[in-house]
């Protein structure tokens, strides 16, 4: 179904994110017929390019970052005709009248700020002063949304000078991932899980986002952030919210976001014994974090594992273990709900310990596995074993799984449709920083040195010990 006609301006249109994700994503939406033929995409950046140079850059980006079978030369050329470019100075006067001249009336106007947060306020102000944006326009802002509560508040304030909250789309691309939305479908579309979804039946929950990539190439940004700011404050926090929130009354922006906010506000401060920072160390063939980051003394963490507790009626006493890291053993994102033991075993002490585990694989190999206990086949008496009840979305959905849009495609189309459900509200982002700030401040105060872990491992030993002390085990990263 095509969306309404639109003019989308991408500030930072020649930057890395635009080339890797935004423009190839828009191209895929074009190919699927969702982008109207008149819709226009205007790249805006500091460089002195003209529209043809921009188109040629986008052509290369599509070929480099789209799946091979998406790249039909005729289609690419037709898509490129819908593109334009303006060379602009975010902090000066250059380019703004030209941009105004390119914008049409009577269509959805969206402005994607794919630039450093320090420019958000300047761009918002110039869009307003030059009367380019109006009360119906939408702005899209990328993470990082600040680096602490104070800076996030300042950003919210700057944007609020010229735009209403209903016009601001703060992206967390994890919310655009198909399986992440599936979390809500699984929880609230089935009667099976919700009655068990609480501390009475759930022993604990593990949220893992493991990556094999390092920070090479983005060392300068990453070294000032670290895993806590780069991943936990946003992506892992969003996963935690969707798993833990109360059922919203409707799948609508404020119903969902109100419930997520309540979860963040109910988080207890993290106990320092239940948090581990790590930094990847060199192996024979791989450089260490400090080399990648270009600072031989860096104390920035490339790994975090922590135990979060939610003080509310549903979750009191049930730990949520979160971990994320770079250069780990495998690329895998998973949410595992580990249920409690059955209250009584009719099979006697020899039957061993058996638990149901619901595992939701966010990526790769998206799907769900339920670990269930059955009788071991054979005549050897009543012996129990755990087996997976496995569902891979690609298998279950067949070819349709191929057409699943990537996170950015989905989110950009939501902006054009005016649907904020999968975007973070200002108060949500602030509440998330209010929870992470004391953790980061504690590290800074103590001059904390992250624990080394080998490239290709599962993370630092201390993270294993942290779980061990709680009488639990991390799930294998594989
Ligand atoms: C980004 C982080 O937001 O998410 C990166 O800045 C990280 O450091 C990336 O690698 C992970 O996203 P995905 O979609 O590859 O899991």
Coordinates of C-alpha atoms and ligand atoms in Angstrom, one line a residue:
X1 CA 0.0 0.0 0.0
X2 CA 1.7 3.3 -1.1
X3 CA 2.1 5.9 1.6
X4 CA 1.0 9.5 1.0
X5 CA 3.1 11.7 -1.3
X6 CA 6.1 13.1 0.6
X7 CA 9.3 15.3 0.5
X8 CA 12.0 13.8 2.7
X9 CA 15.1 15.8 3.4
X10 CA 18.0 13.9 4.8
X11 CA 20.5 16.1 6.6
X12 CA 23.8 14.2 6.5
X13 CA 22.6 12.8 3.2
X14 CA 26.1 11.8 2.1
X15 CA 27.0 10.3 5.5
X16 CA 27.6 6.7 6.6
X17 CA 24.1 6.0 7.9
X18 CA 22.4 7.5 4.9
X19 CA 24.6 5.4 2.5
X20 CA 24.3 2.2 4.5
X21 CA 20.8 2.2 5.7
X22 CA 18.5 5.1 4.9
X23 CA 18.9 5.4 1.1
X24 CA 19.1 1.6 0.3
X25 CA 16.1 1.2 2.6
X26 CA 14.1 3.8 0.7
X27 CA 15.1 2.2 -2.6
X28 CA 13.7 -1.1 -1.3
X29 CA 10.4 0.6 -0.4
X30 CA 10.4 2.1 -3.9
X31 CA 10.8 -1.3 -5.5
X32 CA 8.0 -2.7 -3.4
X33 CA 5.7 0.0 -4.7
X34 CA 5.2 1.7 -1.4
X35 CA 6.9 5.0 -2.3
X36 CA 4.7 7.1 -4.5
X37 CA 6.1 8.1 -8.0
X38 CA 6.1 11.8 -7.2
X39 CA 7.7 11.5 -3.7
X40 CA 11.1 13.1 -3.4
X41 CA 14.2 12.6 -1.4
X42 CA 16.5 15.5 -0.9
X43 CA 20.0 15.0 0.3
X44 CA 21.4 17.9 2.3
X45 CA 25.0 18.1 3.4
X46 CA 27.9 20.4 3.7
X47 CA 29.8 19.2 0.7
X48 CA 29.7 21.1 -2.6
X49 CA 28.0 18.4 -4.6
X50 CA 25.4 18.7 -7.3
X51 CA 22.3 16.5 -7.7
X52 CA 24.0 14.3 -10.2
X53 CA 27.0 13.6 -8.0
X54 CA 24.6 12.8 -5.2
X55 CA 22.6 10.4 -7.4
X56 CA 25.8 8.7 -8.4
X57 CA 26.8 8.3 -4.8
X58 CA 23.4 6.8 -4.0
X59 CA 23.7 4.4 -7.0
X60 CA 27.0 3.1 -5.5
X61 CA 25.5 2.9 -2.1
X62 CA 22.5 0.8 -3.3
X63 CA 24.8 -1.5 -5.1
X64 CA 27.1 -1.9 -2.1
X65 CA 24.5 -2.2 0.6
X66 CA 21.4 -3.8 -0.9
X67 CA 21.0 -7.5 -1.5
X68 CA 22.2 -8.4 -4.9
X69 CA 18.9 -9.5 -6.3
X70 CA 17.4 -6.2 -5.4
X71 CA 19.7 -4.4 -7.8
X72 CA 18.0 -3.9 -11.1
X73 CA 19.7 -1.1 -13.1
X74 CA 16.5 0.3 -14.6
X75 CA 14.8 0.4 -11.2
X76 CA 17.8 2.1 -9.7
X77 CA 17.8 4.7 -12.4
X78 CA 14.1 5.4 -12.0
X79 CA 14.5 5.7 -8.2
X80 CA 17.4 8.1 -8.7
X81 CA 15.2 10.5 -10.7
X82 CA 13.2 11.1 -7.4
X83 CA 16.4 12.4 -5.7
X84 CA 17.7 15.9 -5.4
X85 CA 20.5 17.5 -3.4
X86 CA 21.3 20.8 -1.7
X87 CA 24.6 21.9 -0.3
X88 CA 23.8 23.4 3.1
X89 CA 25.4 25.0 6.1
X90 CA 23.6 23.9 9.3
X91 CA 25.0 26.8 11.2
X92 CA 25.0 29.4 8.5
X93 CA 22.7 30.8 5.7
X94 CA 24.0 28.8 2.8
X95 CA 21.5 26.5 1.1
X96 CA 18.4 27.2 3.1
X97 CA 16.6 29.3 0.4
X98 CA 17.5 26.6 -2.1
X99 CA 16.0 24.0 0.1
X100 CA 12.9 26.0 0.6
X101 CA 12.6 26.4 -3.2
X102 CA 12.7 22.6 -3.6
X103 CA 9.9 21.8 -1.1
X104 CA 6.4 21.3 -2.3
X105 CA 3.2 22.3 -0.6
X106 CA 0.4 19.9 0.2
X107 CA 2.6 16.8 0.8
X108 CA 4.0 15.2 3.9
X109 CA 7.3 17.0 4.8
X110 CA 9.8 15.0 6.8
X111 CA 13.3 16.0 7.9
X112 CA 15.8 13.3 8.9
X113 CA 18.6 14.6 11.1
X114 CA 21.3 12.0 10.4
X115 CA 23.9 14.3 11.9
X116 CA 25.7 14.8 15.2
X117 CA 23.3 15.8 18.0
X118 CA 25.2 19.1 18.4
X119 CA 23.5 20.2 15.2
X120 CA 19.9 19.2 16.0
X121 CA 19.1 22.5 17.6
X122 CA 20.7 24.6 14.7
X123 CA 18.8 22.6 12.0
X124 CA 15.5 22.8 13.9
X125 CA 15.9 26.5 14.3
X126 CA 16.8 27.2 10.6
X127 CA 13.9 25.0 9.4
X128 CA 11.7 27.2 11.4
X129 CA 13.3 30.6 10.6
X130 CA 13.3 29.9 6.9
X131 CA 9.6 28.7 7.1
X132 CA 10.5 25.4 5.6
X133 CA 8.8 23.3 8.2
X134 CA 5.2 23.7 9.3
X135 CA 3.0 22.4 12.0
X136 CA 2.4 19.1 10.1
X137 CA 6.1 18.5 9.4
X138 CA 8.0 15.6 11.0
X139 CA 11.5 15.5 12.2
X140 CA 13.5 12.3 12.7
X141 CA 16.4 12.2 15.0
X142 CA 19.0 9.5 15.4
X143 CA 20.8 8.2 18.4
X144 CA 22.8 9.0 20.4
X145 CA 20.1 11.2 21.9
X146 CA 22.5 13.0 24.3
X147 CA 25.2 11.4 26.4
X148 CA 23.5 11.8 29.8
X149 CA 20.3 13.1 31.3
X150 CA 21.4 16.7 31.2
X151 CA 22.3 16.7 27.5
X152 CA 19.2 14.8 26.6
X153 CA 17.1 17.3 28.4
X154 CA 18.8 20.1 26.6
X155 CA 18.2 18.4 23.2
X156 CA 14.6 17.9 24.0
X157 CA 14.3 21.5 25.0
X158 CA 16.0 22.7 21.7
X159 CA 13.7 20.6 19.6
X160 CA 10.6 21.6 21.6
X161 CA 11.2 25.3 20.8
X162 CA 10.1 24.6 17.2
X163 CA 8.4 21.3 17.1
X164 CA 5.6 19.6 19.1
X165 CA 6.3 16.2 20.6
X166 CA 3.9 14.7 18.1
X167 CA 6.2 15.9 15.3
X168 CA 9.4 14.4 16.8
X169 CA 10.4 10.8 15.8
X170 CA 13.4 9.6 17.9
X171 CA 14.8 6.5 16.3
X172 CA 15.9 3.4 18.0
X173 CA 16.3 1.0 15.1
X174 CA 15.8 -2.0 17.4
X175 CA 12.1 -1.1 17.5
X176 CA 12.0 -1.4 13.7
X177 CA 13.3 -5.0 13.8
X178 CA 10.6 -7.5 12.9
X179 CA 11.2 -9.9 15.8
X180 CA 11.2 -7.0 18.3
X181 CA 7.7 -6.2 17.2
X182 CA 6.9 -9.8 17.3
X183 CA 7.6 -9.7 21.0
X184 CA 4.4 -7.7 21.4
X185 CA 2.5 -10.0 19.1
X186 CA 3.7 -13.1 21.0
X187 CA 2.9 -11.6 24.4
X188 CA -0.4 -9.9 23.6
X189 CA -1.7 -12.0 20.7
X190 CA -1.6 -15.3 22.5
X191 CA -3.4 -16.3 25.7
X192 CA -0.7 -18.9 26.5
X193 CA 2.0 -16.7 27.8
X194 CA 0.5 -13.8 29.6
X195 CA -0.8 -15.7 32.7
X196 CA 2.7 -17.0 33.3
X197 CA 4.5 -13.7 32.5
X198 CA 5.3 -12.6 36.1
X199 CA 7.6 -13.3 39.1
X200 CA 5.5 -16.2 40.3
X201 CA 6.4 -18.3 37.2
X202 CA 9.5 -16.7 35.7
X203 CA 12.8 -17.3 37.4
X204 CA 14.7 -14.8 35.4
X205 CA 15.1 -13.2 32.0
X206 CA 18.3 -12.9 29.9
X207 CA 18.7 -10.3 27.2
X208 CA 21.8 -10.8 25.1
X209 CA 23.0 -8.7 22.2
X210 CA 26.3 -10.1 21.1
X211 CA 28.3 -8.8 18.2
X212 CA 31.3 -10.1 16.4
X213 CA 32.3 -6.6 15.0
X214 CA 34.7 -4.4 16.8
X215 CA 34.8 -0.6 16.8
X216 CA 37.3 -0.2 14.0
X217 CA 36.4 2.8 11.9
X218 CA 34.1 4.4 14.5
X219 CA 36.7 4.4 17.3
X220 CA 36.4 8.2 17.8
X221 CA 32.7 8.2 18.5
X222 CA 32.6 4.9 20.3
X223 CA 35.5 5.7 22.7
X224 CA 33.5 8.6 24.1
X225 CA 30.4 6.4 24.5
X226 CA 31.1 2.8 25.4
X227 CA 28.7 -0.1 25.4
X228 CA 26.5 1.4 28.2
X229 CA 25.7 4.5 26.2
X230 CA 25.9 2.9 22.8
X231 CA 23.7 -0.1 23.4
X232 CA 22.3 -0.5 26.9
X233 CA 20.7 2.9 27.4
X234 CA 18.7 2.5 24.2
X235 CA 18.5 -0.9 22.4
X236 CA 18.7 -3.2 25.4
X237 CA 16.5 -0.9 27.4
X238 CA 13.8 -1.0 24.7
X239 CA 13.9 -4.8 24.7
X240 CA 13.6 -4.9 28.4
X241 CA 10.6 -2.5 28.2
X242 CA 8.7 -4.6 25.7
X243 CA 9.3 -7.8 27.7
X244 CA 8.4 -6.3 31.0
X245 CA 5.6 -3.8 30.3
X246 CA 2.0 -4.2 31.2
X247 CA -0.4 -4.8 28.3
X248 CA -1.2 -1.5 26.7
X249 CA -4.9 -0.8 26.1
X250 CA -4.2 -0.4 22.4
X251 CA -1.3 -0.6 20.0
X252 CA -1.1 3.1 19.8
X253 CA 1.8 5.5 20.4
X254 CA 1.0 6.8 23.8
X255 CA -0.6 3.6 25.1
X256 CA 2.6 1.7 24.4
X257 CA 5.0 4.4 25.4
X258 CA 3.2 5.1 28.7
X259 CA 3.7 1.5 29.6
X260 CA 7.3 1.4 28.6
X261 CA 8.0 4.6 30.6
X262 CA 6.5 2.9 33.7
X263 CA 9.0 0.0 33.4
X264 CA 12.0 2.4 33.2
X265 CA 10.7 4.4 36.2
X266 CA 10.3 1.2 38.2
X267 CA 14.0 0.1 37.6
X268 CA 16.0 -0.1 40.8
X269 CA 19.5 1.5 40.8
X270 CA 22.0 -1.2 39.8
X271 CA 23.9 -2.8 42.6
X272 CA 27.7 -2.4 41.8
X273 CA 28.2 -6.1 42.5
X274 CA 25.8 -6.9 39.7
X275 CA 27.5 -5.1 36.9
X276 CA 30.6 -6.0 34.9
X277 CA 32.4 -4.0 32.3
X278 CA 34.7 -5.5 29.8
X279 CA 37.1 -4.5 27.1
X280 CA 38.3 -6.8 24.3
X281 CA 42.0 -7.9 24.5
X282 CA 44.3 -8.8 21.6
X283 CA 44.7 -12.3 20.4
X284 CA 47.4 -13.5 18.0
X285 CA 45.5 -12.4 15.0
X286 CA 43.2 -9.7 16.3
X287 CA 44.0 -6.2 17.6
X288 CA 42.7 -5.1 21.0
X289 CA 40.1 -2.5 21.7
X290 CA 42.6 0.2 22.5
X291 CA 44.3 -0.2 19.1
X292 CA 40.9 -0.1 17.4
X293 CA 39.9 3.0 19.4
X294 CA 43.3 4.7 18.8
X295 CA 43.9 5.3 22.5
X296 CA 46.4 3.1 24.3
X297 CA 45.1 4.0 27.7
X298 CA 41.3 3.9 27.0
X299 CA 39.1 2.8 29.8
X300 CA 36.0 2.6 27.7
X301 CA 34.0 -0.6 27.9
X302 CA 33.2 -2.7 24.8
X303 CA 31.1 -5.1 27.0
X304 CA 28.6 -4.7 29.8
X305 CA 26.7 -7.4 31.8
X306 CA 24.3 -6.3 34.5
X307 CA 21.4 -7.4 36.6
X308 CA 18.4 -5.1 36.5
X309 CA 15.5 -5.4 39.0
X310 CA 12.1 -3.9 38.4
X311 CA 10.3 -2.8 41.5
X312 CA 6.7 -3.4 40.7
X313 CA 3.9 -5.9 41.4
X314 CA 4.6 -8.1 38.4
X315 CA 8.3 -8.4 38.5
X316 CA 9.5 -7.9 42.1
X317 CA 12.2 -10.5 42.8
X318 CA 12.7 -11.6 39.1
X319 CA 16.1 -10.5 37.8
X320 CA 16.6 -9.3 34.2
X321 CA 20.2 -10.0 33.1
X322 CA 21.4 -7.8 30.3
X323 CA 24.6 -8.3 28.4
X324 CA 26.1 -6.8 25.2
X325 CA 29.5 -6.7 23.8
X326 CA 31.7 -6.4 20.7
X327 CA 34.1 -8.9 19.2
X328 CA 32.4 -11.8 21.0
X329 CA 32.1 -15.4 19.9
X330 CA 29.1 -15.0 17.6
X331 CA 26.6 -12.5 16.4
X332 CA 23.4 -13.2 18.2
X333 CA 20.6 -11.3 19.9
X334 CA 18.3 -13.3 22.0
X335 CA 15.7 -12.8 24.8
X336 CA 15.3 -15.9 27.0
X337 CA 12.5 -16.2 29.5
X338 CA 13.6 -18.9 32.0
X339 CA 10.6 -20.3 33.8
X340 CA 10.7 -21.7 37.4
X341 CA 10.9 -25.4 38.1
X342 CA 7.6 -27.3 38.4
X343 CA 6.5 -27.1 42.1
X344 CA 6.7 -30.8 42.6
X345 CA 8.2 -33.6 40.5
X346 CA 6.1 -36.7 40.4
X347 CA 9.0 -38.6 38.8
X348 CA 11.2 -38.6 41.8
X349 CA 14.7 -37.2 42.5
X350 CA 16.4 -39.1 39.6
X351 CA 14.3 -37.2 37.0
X352 CA 16.7 -34.2 37.4
X353 CA 16.0 -30.6 37.0
X354 CA 13.9 -29.5 34.0
X355 CA 12.8 -26.0 33.1
X356 CA 10.8 -24.4 30.3
X357 CA 12.7 -21.7 28.5
X358 CA 11.1 -19.5 25.9
X359 CA 13.8 -18.1 23.7
X360 CA 13.1 -15.3 21.2
X361 CA 15.9 -15.0 18.6
X362 CA 16.0 -11.4 17.4
X363 CA 18.8 -12.0 14.9
X364 CA 20.1 -13.9 13.0
X365 CA 17.9 -16.9 12.3
X366 CA 14.8 -15.1 13.6
X367 CA 12.4 -17.3 15.4
X368 CA 11.2 -18.7 18.7
X369 CA 12.1 -21.8 20.6
X370 CA 10.3 -23.2 23.6
X371 CA 12.3 -25.7 25.6
X372 CA 9.9 -28.4 26.8
X373 CA 10.4 -31.5 28.9
X374 CA 9.4 -34.9 27.5
X375 CA 10.1 -38.6 28.2
X376 CA 13.3 -39.9 26.9
X377 CA 12.2 -42.5 24.3
X378 CA 12.9 -46.2 25.1
X379 CA 12.2 -48.8 27.7
X380 CA 14.5 -47.3 30.4
X381 CA 11.7 -46.1 32.6
X382 CA 10.5 -42.6 33.1
X383 CA 13.6 -40.5 32.2
X384 CA 13.1 -36.9 31.2
X385 CA 14.9 -34.9 28.6
X386 CA 14.5 -31.3 27.4
X387 CA 13.8 -30.8 23.7
X388 CA 13.3 -27.6 21.6
X389 CA 9.9 -26.8 20.1
X390 CA 11.4 -24.7 17.4
X391 CA 10.0 -22.2 15.0
X392 CA 12.1 -20.3 12.6
X393 CA 10.2 -17.5 11.0
X394 CA 11.8 -18.0 7.6
X395 CA 10.6 -21.6 7.6
X396 CA 7.1 -20.8 9.0
X397 CA 6.5 -17.9 6.6
X398 CA 8.3 -19.2 3.5
X399 CA 9.0 -16.6 0.9
X400 CA 7.2 -13.9 2.8
X401 CA 10.1 -13.8 5.2
X402 CA 12.3 -12.6 2.3
X403 CA 10.1 -9.5 1.9
X404 CA 10.3 -8.5 5.6
X405 CA 11.6 -4.9 5.5
X406 CA 14.7 -4.0 7.3
X407 CA 14.3 -1.9 10.5
X408 CA 15.0 1.4 8.8
X409 CA 12.7 0.8 5.9
X410 CA 9.8 0.1 8.3
X411 CA 10.6 3.1 10.5
X412 CA 10.9 5.6 7.7
X413 CA 7.6 4.5 6.3
X414 CA 6.0 4.9 9.8
X415 CA 7.3 8.5 9.8
X416 CA 5.5 9.2 6.6
X417 CA 2.4 7.5 7.8
X418 CA 2.6 9.6 11.0
X419 CA 2.7 6.6 13.4
X420 CA 4.9 7.2 16.4
X421 CA 4.3 3.8 18.2
X422 CA 7.8 2.5 17.4
X423 CA 9.6 5.8 18.3
X424 CA 10.8 6.9 21.7
X425 CA 9.1 9.7 23.4
X426 CA 11.2 12.5 25.1
X427 CA 10.3 11.5 28.6
X428 CA 11.3 7.8 27.9
X429 CA 14.7 8.8 26.7
X430 CA 15.2 11.0 29.8
X431 CA 14.1 8.3 32.2
X432 CA 16.5 5.8 30.5
X433 CA 19.4 8.3 31.0
X434 CA 18.3 8.9 34.6
X435 CA 18.9 5.1 35.3
X436 CA 22.2 4.8 33.4
X437 CA 23.8 8.1 34.6
X438 CA 24.6 6.9 38.2
X439 CA 26.2 3.7 36.8
X440 CA 28.5 5.7 34.5
X441 CA 29.2 8.3 37.1
X442 CA 30.2 5.5 39.6
X443 CA 32.7 4.2 37.1
X444 CA 34.1 7.6 36.4
X445 CA 34.4 8.4 40.1
X446 CA 36.2 5.1 40.9
X447 CA 38.4 5.3 37.7
X448 CA 37.1 1.9 37.0
X449 CA 39.2 -0.2 34.6
X450 CA 37.2 -2.7 32.4
X451 CA 38.0 -6.3 32.7
X452 CA 39.8 -7.8 29.6
X453 CA 38.2 -10.5 27.6
X454 CA 39.6 -12.3 24.5
X455 CA 38.4 -11.5 21.1
X456 CA 36.1 -14.3 20.1
X457 CA 35.2 -15.3 23.7
X458 CA 31.9 -15.0 25.5
X459 CA 33.0 -12.0 27.6
X460 CA 35.0 -11.5 30.8
X461 CA 35.2 -14.2 33.5
X462 CA 33.7 -11.8 36.0
X463 CA 30.4 -11.9 34.1
X464 CA 30.3 -15.6 34.5
X465 CA 31.0 -15.3 38.2
X466 CA 28.3 -12.7 38.6
X467 CA 25.7 -15.2 37.4
X468 CA 27.3 -18.0 39.3
X469 CA 26.9 -16.1 42.6
X470 CA 23.2 -15.8 41.8
X471 CA 23.1 -19.6 41.2
X472 CA 22.4 -19.2 37.5
X473 CA 24.1 -19.6 34.2
X474 CA 24.3 -17.4 31.1
X475 CA 23.0 -19.0 28.0
X476 CA 25.6 -20.0 25.5
X477 CA 26.4 -17.4 22.8
X478 CA 26.3 -19.4 19.6
Ligands
LIG1 C1 24.1 0.8 16.8 C2 25.3 0.9 17.6 O1 23.1 1.6 17.3 O2 23.6 -0.6 16.8 C3 26.4 -0.1 17.1 O3 25.8 2.2 17.6 C4 25.9 -1.5 16.9 O4 27.6 0.0 17.9 C5 24.6 -1.5 16.2 O5 26.8 -2.2 16.2 C6 23.9 -2.9 16.2 O6 22.8 -2.9 15.4 P1 22.4 -4.3 14.7 O7 21.1 -3.9 13.9 O8 23.5 -4.7 13.8 O9 22.2 -5.3 15.8

